[in-house]
XYZ file of C-alpha atoms in Angstrom:
665
model
C 0.000 0.000 0.000
C 1.866 3.055 -1.239
C 5.340 3.018 0.323
C 4.403 0.506 3.038
C 4.354 -3.285 3.027
C 1.140 -4.351 4.739
C 0.586 -7.643 6.552
C -3.083 -8.351 7.231
C -4.593 -11.289 9.094
C -7.416 -12.878 7.118
C -9.018 -14.128 10.340
C -8.929 -11.026 12.544
C -8.388 -8.271 9.964
C -5.532 -6.840 12.041
C -2.892 -5.019 10.015
C 0.781 -4.306 10.587
C 2.944 -2.034 8.438
C 6.582 -2.377 7.417
C 8.045 1.086 6.839
C 11.352 1.665 5.090
C 10.651 2.626 1.488
C 10.623 6.270 0.504
C 8.510 5.851 -2.621
C 5.887 3.565 -4.162
C 6.517 -0.174 -3.707
C 6.622 -1.811 -7.159
C 7.538 -5.433 -6.376
C 6.898 -7.850 -3.514
C 7.514 -11.547 -2.839
C 7.534 -14.057 0.020
C 10.313 -16.646 0.442
C 9.334 -20.330 -0.105
C 9.547 -21.178 3.628
C 7.923 -17.895 4.668
C 10.889 -16.617 6.681
C 11.546 -13.508 4.618
C 9.813 -10.863 2.529
C 11.438 -8.837 -0.222
C 10.175 -5.582 -1.699
C 11.422 -3.144 -4.306
C 10.376 0.416 -5.045
C 10.216 3.133 -7.677
C 12.291 6.281 -7.336
C 13.016 9.437 -9.299
C 15.047 9.508 -12.503
C 18.761 9.634 -11.841
C 18.504 7.861 -8.464
C 18.901 4.269 -7.324
C 15.839 2.272 -6.253
C 15.929 0.404 -2.950
C 15.356 -3.315 -2.377
C 14.575 -4.369 1.212
C 14.645 -7.853 2.742
C 12.347 -8.153 5.781
C 12.414 -10.659 8.612
C 8.801 -11.845 8.689
C 8.772 -13.139 12.275
C 10.366 -10.005 13.766
C 8.559 -7.603 11.402
C 11.763 -5.660 10.844
C 14.297 -4.922 8.124
C 17.039 -7.531 7.696
C 19.091 -5.904 4.926
C 18.740 -3.558 1.975
C 20.615 -2.451 -1.116
C 20.370 0.160 -3.877
C 21.822 -1.180 -7.130
C 19.013 -0.681 -9.665
C 18.227 2.550 -11.462
C 14.819 4.221 -11.113
C 12.675 1.082 -10.679
C 12.724 -2.469 -9.363
C 10.572 -4.508 -11.738
C 10.435 -7.833 -9.877
C 12.006 -9.736 -6.971
C 12.209 -13.470 -6.306
C 13.809 -15.818 -3.747
C 15.495 -19.047 -4.794
C 14.099 -22.328 -3.526
C 16.489 -22.646 -0.571
C 16.057 -18.963 0.452
C 19.795 -18.504 0.071
C 19.633 -15.902 -2.688
C 17.358 -13.050 -3.682
C 17.168 -12.164 -7.363
C 16.052 -8.641 -8.250
C 15.274 -7.266 -11.689
C 15.675 -3.626 -12.699
C 13.212 -1.751 -14.878
C 13.618 -0.413 -18.387
C 16.118 2.250 -17.257
C 18.318 -0.394 -15.645
C 17.764 -3.764 -17.325
C 20.042 -5.632 -14.918
C 19.774 -8.686 -12.675
C 21.275 -8.686 -9.191
C 21.804 -11.804 -7.056
C 21.967 -11.025 -3.324
C 23.236 -13.417 -0.659
C 20.504 -13.309 1.997
C 22.471 -14.939 4.843
C 25.595 -12.803 4.399
C 23.783 -9.634 3.369
C 26.181 -9.027 0.468
C 25.842 -8.968 -3.341
C 26.978 -12.108 -5.130
C 26.865 -11.238 -8.825
C 24.920 -9.373 -11.459
C 24.575 -8.902 -15.201
C 22.265 -7.557 -17.906
C 18.983 -9.423 -18.108
C 18.653 -9.511 -21.900
C 20.547 -8.941 -25.097
C 20.664 -5.558 -26.787
C 18.474 -6.861 -29.612
C 15.740 -7.970 -27.172
C 13.148 -5.984 -25.294
C 12.625 -5.377 -21.580
C 12.521 -8.229 -19.082
C 9.274 -8.147 -17.082
C 9.255 -11.117 -14.691
C 11.385 -13.602 -12.750
C 10.519 -17.087 -11.495
C 12.605 -19.477 -9.380
C 12.872 -23.213 -9.927
C 10.907 -25.565 -7.659
C 13.778 -28.063 -7.087
C 17.041 -26.444 -8.123
C 18.229 -23.854 -5.587
C 20.572 -21.940 -7.899
C 18.506 -21.569 -11.049
C 15.788 -19.171 -12.173
C 14.009 -17.947 -15.315
C 13.514 -14.479 -16.799
C 11.119 -13.490 -19.558
C 9.653 -10.401 -21.149
C 9.394 -8.629 -24.480
C 10.899 -11.042 -26.975
C 13.275 -12.529 -24.390
C 13.123 -15.883 -22.569
C 16.183 -17.196 -20.686
C 17.152 -19.801 -18.097
C 19.880 -18.757 -15.621
C 22.273 -20.716 -13.420
C 24.058 -19.095 -10.454
C 27.677 -20.152 -9.888
C 28.466 -19.183 -6.261
C 32.158 -20.152 -6.465
C 32.926 -18.174 -9.591
C 30.435 -15.453 -8.558
C 28.841 -15.262 -11.987
C 25.611 -15.873 -13.858
C 25.235 -18.075 -16.909
C 22.199 -17.506 -19.131
C 20.803 -19.834 -21.788
C 18.214 -18.659 -24.325
C 15.161 -20.835 -24.818
C 14.849 -21.898 -28.425
C 11.432 -20.851 -29.690
C 12.194 -20.808 -33.415
C 10.586 -18.113 -35.518
C 7.722 -17.545 -33.098
C 7.843 -14.231 -31.278
C 6.023 -13.737 -28.020
C 5.950 -11.096 -25.293
C 5.715 -12.936 -21.963
C 3.814 -11.556 -18.955
C 4.179 -14.340 -16.367
C 6.011 -17.606 -15.658
C 5.055 -20.845 -13.869
C 7.322 -23.849 -13.270
C 6.058 -27.376 -12.566
C 6.927 -29.156 -9.310
C 9.703 -31.284 -10.904
C 11.487 -28.563 -12.873
C 10.679 -30.329 -16.135
C 8.450 -27.819 -17.879
C 8.013 -24.048 -17.915
C 4.680 -22.403 -18.736
C 4.519 -18.780 -19.821
C 1.507 -16.509 -20.274
C 1.780 -14.145 -23.219
C 0.277 -10.877 -24.353
C -1.123 -12.780 -27.338
C -3.449 -14.712 -25.034
C -1.887 -18.160 -25.402
C 0.416 -20.243 -23.184
C 3.947 -21.244 -24.173
C 5.144 -24.633 -22.912
C 8.900 -25.285 -22.750
C 10.925 -28.363 -21.832
C 13.902 -27.558 -19.606
C 16.185 -30.491 -20.547
C 17.919 -30.604 -17.177
C 21.155 -32.602 -16.916
C 22.543 -34.028 -13.670
C 26.260 -33.223 -13.207
C 28.118 -35.419 -10.667
C 26.041 -34.571 -7.629
C 26.126 -30.853 -8.334
C 23.153 -28.692 -9.053
C 21.569 -29.710 -12.381
C 22.195 -27.398 -15.303
C 19.934 -26.576 -18.224
C 21.206 -27.007 -21.771
C 19.221 -25.769 -24.738
C 15.698 -25.498 -23.342
C 13.257 -25.984 -26.197
C 9.715 -24.735 -26.698
C 7.164 -27.509 -27.191
C 4.286 -25.384 -28.413
C 1.944 -22.421 -28.019
C -1.296 -23.641 -26.483
C -4.693 -22.067 -26.985
C -8.281 -23.063 -26.246
C -10.225 -25.244 -28.655
C -12.413 -23.273 -31.074
C -16.050 -23.663 -30.109
C -17.444 -24.162 -33.599
C -14.458 -25.919 -35.122
C -13.065 -25.011 -38.520
C -15.342 -23.543 -41.140
C -15.174 -22.445 -44.737
C -12.106 -24.601 -45.458
C -9.865 -22.263 -43.470
C -6.963 -23.294 -41.278
C -8.349 -23.704 -37.727
C -7.064 -21.384 -35.030
C -7.545 -21.751 -31.292
C -9.256 -19.221 -29.067
C -6.986 -17.003 -26.973
C -7.576 -15.198 -23.680
C -8.844 -11.662 -24.141
C -6.387 -9.090 -22.813
C -3.584 -11.657 -22.664
C -2.593 -14.140 -19.974
C -1.565 -11.977 -17.016
C -0.943 -14.571 -14.292
C -0.356 -18.340 -14.025
C -0.563 -20.556 -10.956
C 0.640 -24.170 -11.346
C -1.263 -26.771 -9.309
C -0.334 -30.363 -10.273
C -0.464 -32.824 -13.178
C -0.314 -30.019 -15.728
C -3.321 -28.308 -14.172
C -3.076 -24.552 -13.789
C -5.082 -21.475 -12.893
C -5.061 -18.840 -15.621
C -5.809 -15.164 -14.946
C -6.538 -13.059 -18.020
C -6.709 -9.390 -18.895
C -10.507 -9.418 -19.175
C -10.900 -10.684 -15.593
C -11.581 -14.321 -16.444
C -10.075 -16.950 -14.134
C -10.011 -20.549 -15.380
C -8.869 -23.931 -14.155
C -7.226 -25.556 -17.190
C -5.332 -28.659 -18.155
C -2.823 -29.085 -20.966
C -3.991 -31.862 -23.271
C -2.000 -35.030 -22.640
C -1.670 -35.862 -26.326
C -0.205 -32.366 -26.792
C -2.184 -31.817 -29.991
C -5.596 -32.122 -31.540
C -6.339 -33.337 -35.056
C -8.990 -31.148 -36.642
C -10.757 -32.111 -39.841
C -11.066 -29.117 -42.079
C -13.572 -30.457 -44.614
C -12.924 -31.885 -48.049
C -10.486 -30.487 -50.526
C -10.879 -32.150 -53.960
C -12.595 -35.106 -52.357
C -10.026 -35.570 -49.575
C -10.057 -34.602 -45.871
C -7.540 -31.982 -44.801
C -6.257 -32.325 -41.204
C -4.391 -29.810 -39.058
C -2.462 -30.334 -35.812
C -3.358 -27.819 -33.091
C -1.989 -27.748 -29.489
C -4.914 -27.114 -27.199
C -6.047 -26.408 -23.624
C -8.897 -28.129 -21.812
C -10.941 -25.754 -19.635
C -12.279 -27.443 -16.487
C -13.836 -24.538 -14.560
C -14.429 -20.874 -15.270
C -14.854 -17.829 -13.040
C -14.698 -14.076 -13.388
C -13.491 -11.104 -11.351
C -13.823 -7.377 -11.947
C -10.644 -6.050 -13.534
C -7.445 -7.381 -15.005
C -5.877 -10.176 -12.964
C -2.471 -9.061 -11.661
C -1.483 -11.876 -9.262
C -2.648 -15.197 -7.834
C -1.507 -17.236 -4.835
C -2.530 -20.584 -3.339
C -4.254 -20.253 0.026
C -4.720 -23.392 2.126
C -5.638 -26.338 -0.137
C -8.899 -25.474 -1.827
C -8.635 -21.683 -2.031
C -6.747 -19.166 -4.125
C -6.442 -15.388 -3.706
C -6.680 -13.243 -6.829
C -5.515 -9.634 -7.037
C -6.815 -7.319 -9.763
C -5.935 -3.997 -11.342
C -9.130 -2.553 -9.815
C -7.517 -2.684 -6.348
C -9.528 -5.728 -5.284
C -8.639 -9.120 -3.806
C -10.943 -12.098 -4.377
C -11.117 -15.531 -2.807
C -11.986 -18.392 -5.182
C -12.806 -21.940 -4.068
C -11.244 -24.476 -6.424
C -13.882 -27.186 -5.969
C -16.800 -25.100 -7.267
C -15.121 -21.803 -8.286
C -17.304 -19.728 -5.979
C -15.936 -16.193 -5.836
C -15.971 -13.921 -2.788
C -14.696 -10.345 -2.571
C -12.296 -9.863 0.358
C -10.675 -6.442 -0.116
C -11.609 -3.424 -2.198
C -10.713 0.271 -2.355
C -10.723 3.264 -4.668
C -8.793 3.045 -7.926
C -8.331 6.810 -8.280
C -7.634 9.818 -6.040
C -10.080 10.354 -3.188
C -11.277 13.941 -2.974
C -13.525 14.061 0.078
C -14.974 12.058 2.970
C -17.819 12.638 5.390
C -19.502 11.113 8.443
C -23.227 11.338 9.201
C -23.870 13.869 11.959
C -24.623 11.456 14.805
C -23.349 8.115 13.477
C -19.751 6.995 13.883
C -20.112 3.458 12.547
C -20.094 4.423 8.846
C -18.488 7.040 6.608
C -18.463 7.897 2.899
C -15.629 8.627 0.472
C -15.744 9.976 -3.045
C -13.528 9.840 -6.104
C -13.769 9.328 -9.834
C -16.912 7.501 -11.006
C -18.227 6.510 -7.585
C -19.172 7.121 -3.956
C -18.454 4.369 -1.442
C -19.892 3.742 2.014
C -17.621 1.981 4.527
C -18.134 0.359 7.897
C -15.625 1.793 10.343
C -15.205 -1.251 12.604
C -14.598 -3.842 9.860
C -13.275 -1.557 7.073
C -15.675 -3.298 4.678
C -17.436 -1.633 1.775
C -21.195 -1.546 2.392
C -22.417 0.339 -0.668
C -21.041 1.629 -3.959
C -22.830 4.313 -5.966
C -21.491 4.669 -9.504
C -21.911 7.551 -11.957
C -19.743 6.637 -14.978
C -17.350 9.128 -16.541
C -17.815 11.845 -13.911
C -15.793 12.931 -10.905
C -17.363 13.613 -7.516
C -15.499 16.395 -5.719
C -17.445 16.792 -2.461
C -20.223 15.184 -0.426
C -22.193 15.485 2.796
C -25.042 13.775 4.656
C -28.383 15.322 5.506
C -29.522 15.728 9.100
C -30.847 12.192 9.677
C -28.088 10.570 7.621
C -30.513 8.942 5.189
C -29.391 10.852 2.085
C -25.940 11.450 0.591
C -25.651 14.786 -1.231
C -22.764 15.120 -3.693
C -21.209 17.688 -6.060
C -19.979 16.552 -9.498
C -17.673 17.902 -12.171
C -20.519 18.229 -14.705
C -21.966 20.971 -12.497
C -24.773 18.789 -11.148
C -25.772 18.085 -7.547
C -27.007 14.551 -6.949
C -28.658 13.020 -3.915
C -28.692 9.281 -3.191
C -30.477 7.265 -0.550
C -28.231 5.481 1.913
C -30.537 2.477 1.793
C -29.832 0.979 -1.624
C -28.022 3.908 -3.229
C -30.973 4.936 -5.416
C -31.175 8.398 -6.910
C -33.190 10.672 -4.595
C -32.893 13.905 -6.586
C -30.656 15.653 -9.094
C -30.100 19.352 -9.788
C -28.789 19.563 -13.342
C -26.533 22.489 -14.207
C -26.437 23.708 -10.644
C -23.241 25.556 -11.646
C -21.995 26.716 -15.022
C -18.686 24.982 -14.287
C -17.832 22.054 -12.030
C -19.481 21.908 -8.618
C -16.554 21.784 -6.178
C -18.051 21.978 -2.663
C -21.298 21.081 -0.942
C -22.815 21.404 2.537
C -26.243 21.584 4.156
C -27.563 23.520 7.143
C -28.246 21.639 10.332
C -32.011 22.078 9.950
C -31.949 20.621 6.392
C -33.814 23.657 5.054
C -31.025 25.037 2.890
C -28.488 23.331 0.663
C -25.331 25.318 -0.110
C -23.081 24.580 -3.082
C -19.883 26.102 -4.446
C -18.417 25.841 -7.918
C -15.286 26.428 -9.931
C -16.996 29.542 -11.264
C -16.467 31.164 -7.841
C -20.167 31.297 -7.030
C -21.883 30.131 -3.846
C -25.494 29.137 -4.433
C -28.243 28.632 -1.866
C -30.976 26.071 -2.554
C -34.208 25.699 -0.585
C -35.785 22.295 -0.126
C -39.389 22.256 -1.283
C -40.937 18.806 -1.420
C -38.833 16.821 -3.906
C -37.470 19.849 -5.755
C -34.747 22.302 -4.841
C -35.393 25.992 -5.456
C -32.527 28.415 -6.099
C -32.791 31.332 -3.646
C -29.487 33.235 -3.683
C -26.340 33.449 -5.800
C -23.322 34.868 -3.942
C -20.690 36.204 -6.368
C -17.973 37.588 -4.109
C -15.228 35.059 -4.933
C -13.076 35.208 -8.067
C -11.687 31.687 -7.906
C -12.961 28.122 -7.400
C -14.620 27.371 -4.061
C -12.570 24.845 -2.075
C -14.649 24.411 1.090
C -18.036 25.316 2.590
C -18.826 25.009 6.303
C -21.790 26.021 8.479
C -21.342 26.850 12.169
C -22.956 24.577 14.757
C -25.571 27.238 15.663
C -26.537 27.769 11.979
C -25.719 31.489 12.212
C -22.590 31.685 10.069
C -21.343 30.208 6.816
C -17.730 30.271 5.620
C -16.519 29.744 2.071
C -12.846 29.386 1.147
C -11.415 29.961 -2.305
C -8.165 29.820 -4.237
C -8.437 33.588 -4.835
C -6.871 34.184 -1.404
C -10.052 35.000 0.509
C -12.351 33.282 2.960
C -15.726 34.960 3.336
C -17.926 34.650 6.407
C -21.617 34.964 5.511
C -24.675 35.494 7.663
C -26.422 32.133 7.291
C -29.850 33.556 8.105
C -30.185 36.161 5.346
C -27.077 35.135 3.323
C -25.319 38.476 3.305
C -21.605 39.027 3.564
C -20.254 39.822 7.032
C -16.502 40.151 6.314
C -13.649 38.605 4.332
C -10.511 36.921 5.673
C -7.645 37.842 3.374
C -4.103 36.496 3.299
C -1.331 35.856 0.809
C -2.284 32.258 0.078
C -4.667 30.030 -1.853
C -7.090 28.820 0.805
C -7.644 25.057 0.532
C -9.861 24.469 3.562
C -11.625 26.207 6.428
C -13.771 25.145 9.373
C -15.511 26.508 12.470
C -14.643 25.385 15.976
C -17.637 23.739 17.739
C -18.371 26.873 19.775
C -18.439 28.949 16.579
C -16.301 31.774 17.973
C -13.260 31.074 15.794
C -12.385 29.819 12.324
C -9.363 27.740 11.236
C -7.999 28.136 7.701
C -5.095 26.579 5.796
C -3.625 26.801 2.321
C -0.587 26.999 0.109
C 1.405 29.179 2.500
C 1.658 26.065 4.761
C 0.215 27.988 7.734
C -2.776 27.383 9.993
C -4.579 30.618 10.840
C -6.940 31.308 13.771
C -9.597 33.956 13.012
C -12.270 35.552 15.203
C -15.816 35.232 13.840
C -16.854 38.388 15.663
C -14.771 40.839 13.634
C -12.563 38.678 11.354
C -9.323 39.566 13.112
C -6.303 37.269 12.879
C -5.514 35.772 16.286
C -2.674 33.338 15.582
C -0.669 31.800 12.746
C 1.089 28.446 13.102
C 3.414 26.802 10.595
C 1.657 23.544 9.722
C 4.218 22.128 7.277
C 7.709 22.958 6.112
C 7.497 21.693 2.523
C 3.900 21.015 1.450
C 0.572 22.737 0.978
C -1.988 22.169 3.725
C -5.032 20.664 2.014
C -7.392 19.857 4.885
C -8.198 20.927 8.419
C -10.948 19.708 10.752
C -11.761 20.125 14.459
C -12.779 17.381 16.868
C -16.409 17.653 18.075
C -15.326 18.632 21.603
C -12.976 21.348 20.274
C -9.844 20.125 22.091
C -7.907 18.957 19.026
C -7.773 19.576 15.303
C -6.327 17.561 12.442
C -4.419 18.633 9.327
C -3.258 16.889 6.161
C -0.785 18.194 3.603
C 1.161 17.498 0.428
C 4.104 16.188 2.471
C 1.951 13.074 3.220
C 1.986 13.754 6.975
C -1.091 13.770 9.192
C -0.752 15.997 12.257
C -2.924 16.068 15.359
C -2.804 19.422 17.140
C -3.876 20.566 20.588
C -6.211 23.454 19.824
C -5.471 25.720 22.797
C -1.675 25.610 22.603
C -1.259 24.771 18.863
C 1.216 22.000 19.748
C 1.545 18.824 17.677
C 0.580 15.858 19.857
C 0.591 13.153 17.162
C 2.071 12.410 13.736
C 0.798 9.973 11.109
C 3.320 8.827 8.491
C 1.427 6.012 6.735
C 0.333 7.890 3.593
C 2.404 7.737 0.411
C 0.643 10.548 -1.476
C -0.716 14.038 -0.712
C -3.571 14.011 1.792
C -6.768 15.426 0.312
C -9.240 15.306 3.217
C -9.591 14.339 6.869
C -12.384 13.942 9.416
C -13.086 13.004 13.025
C -15.781 10.477 13.827
C -18.738 12.130 15.624
C -17.837 10.330 18.877
C -14.246 11.642 18.613
C -12.629 8.203 19.019
C -11.305 7.776 15.482
C -9.810 9.868 12.709
C -10.016 9.095 8.994
C -7.721 10.514 6.314
C -7.700 9.981 2.547
C -5.074 10.685 -0.093
C -4.662 11.067 -3.835
C -3.387 7.500 -4.307
C -6.764 6.100 -3.232
C -5.707 5.130 0.293
C -7.990 5.397 3.322
C -6.289 5.454 6.739
C -8.162 4.994 10.005
C -6.389 6.304 13.109
C -7.244 5.679 16.725
C -7.471 8.718 18.969
C -4.411 8.730 21.300
C -5.143 8.452 25.004
C -5.360 11.787 26.775
C -2.882 11.179 29.586
C -1.185 14.534 29.545
C -2.269 16.938 32.264
C -1.714 20.652 32.319
C 1.745 20.372 33.881
C 2.953 17.990 31.188
C 1.672 20.263 28.449
C 3.424 23.245 30.020
C 6.616 21.188 30.416
C 6.440 20.209 26.743
C 5.944 23.861 25.819
C 9.016 24.774 27.925
C 11.119 22.152 26.113
C 9.949 23.592 22.797
C 11.083 27.088 23.825
C 14.468 25.793 25.013
C 15.110 24.017 21.714
C 14.169 27.099 19.746
C 16.461 29.357 21.781
C 19.489 27.063 22.144
C 19.909 25.879 18.542
C 19.586 27.857 15.350
C 19.414 24.590 13.371
C 15.821 23.834 14.379
C 14.415 27.010 12.900
C 16.812 27.848 10.092
C 17.156 24.510 8.319
C 14.042 22.848 6.922
C 16.065 19.784 5.869
C 17.271 18.968 9.371
C 15.848 15.705 10.719
C 15.883 16.849 14.360
C 13.241 19.525 14.791
C 11.096 20.611 17.683
C 8.452 18.024 16.786
C 10.830 15.262 17.956
C 10.902 16.755 21.445
C 7.125 16.839 21.559
C 6.909 13.223 20.433
C 9.368 12.206 23.147
C 7.308 13.971 25.784
C 4.114 12.311 24.515
């Protein structure tokens, strides 16, 4: 998940995170005995990408190395867990063999010839502990590691004039045959031709392709044409070998099939009569035993217990399939695009809603399970809120429409077409449900009155010159605040919808909110500062630096007013004590800019979302600090600021005043 490796119990749902990568994790594998994990990442151009080996039992880093440029394409342990093989991406193109026990590199070389394409995958042998296979775009090789000479020997598989781009590799349990899934939608079968050498590890000499296997055509050959087998739509993306030449095939169109390679290796097809004679063609074929389907391209498959497999898809979902009857059950799902907003019902903490491209999703907080998905194809939902009783979800969409959906079933309750001339960017509703307030990218704030099943436009407020980023109503329904990228936040009288005053600063305001008492307003934006404003006269009370490097995108206050939460482009979630403006908690789990955050109505949990589609649920830290501890922490902060110039002058220094606060906490 992002830059973290996540370990989740299928029984309890408990998660643990392995932190060490500084960018998106691109490759992951588990050692054959389950003692180690290996993960590789993506980094920026011109830099080396990190590979980390984790001790699974201790949940900690064992060793790491940076020898590949830009990207690690794949990682794989050998059968005896002695070596880790890592493959670089298209900017690197190299193979590195790492000695796991010693924590040192053994050897490395280029993965393919200059005339071949990029190598995409690695697979280890099932019996031989020093051999593995690489394949990719027009390249297919068998490798043997020589530990004494510290070198790699590669042998090309002879496939004749046939050209295939290989997506995935599966090896049988005796190291006799290799099966490869291709972008063409067929399966390449290769004989290894292993040779025993005086008690040493067996070597492979001239592996030879046996054939390209496809499914039998349903209607046979017609019109005296040469018969061709049916291929998997979208290509064969993943292969899982079971036994006796039975495999699970995952395709690009989401189909998952249990297949068997025909034992006679070919099928004679009669192609009709040609000048009174029968013409026969030999066609390698696949027998399909069971068929299933998942939503999205299959990206990976793994055997789970004896009768179950887990299937991962490109739609960020994990399915469980039972081999005996191919019943499919969805285990894990999440957004496939950036999440722009989230909201809780007013008095319900057990559920919350998130919104992104194409859909709105309702989640159960305790189990993290998706309860409901509302889909509007080809449109982006930028903001949402619940009505007073939590029965209706009101959302703002990029086509300028406002749509309401029932929580029970997700049916359309109402729609206001062309509510704004440009995209609708923010939405909120008054506590009495009488007025709906929307903001758009046209800079207008519009007030809608509920009248039966229709919404009547009452007021159009045209004070802003830039897109509206947030709309909030005070708890007593007296004030409304709207923030905009034009550098202003305007406080409106929510009873007659007239302007009271504007809060101006040299920033693009990204979010604003009232404190529960309604006497102050918190704002944040591109200047990376959190500002306290008085709602009585609009005066600036306090400014606090919320981030050193990134824009502050979201701010929200806990229902009791003691703490507030911020999220920024530096991927850090910060929990602040409202009275003293001191950071009392840091969240470092996100791998992308944080777009929104919210407290649960009971104040026990915090939820944050980011632009990589991640949803993080945080538990409220225990309030064990009394007034003396808070004052002592504040004293330590002042001492650090006065004794060392480094803490305030250098933004790149790792030791800042936040570390002292964390130590005190």
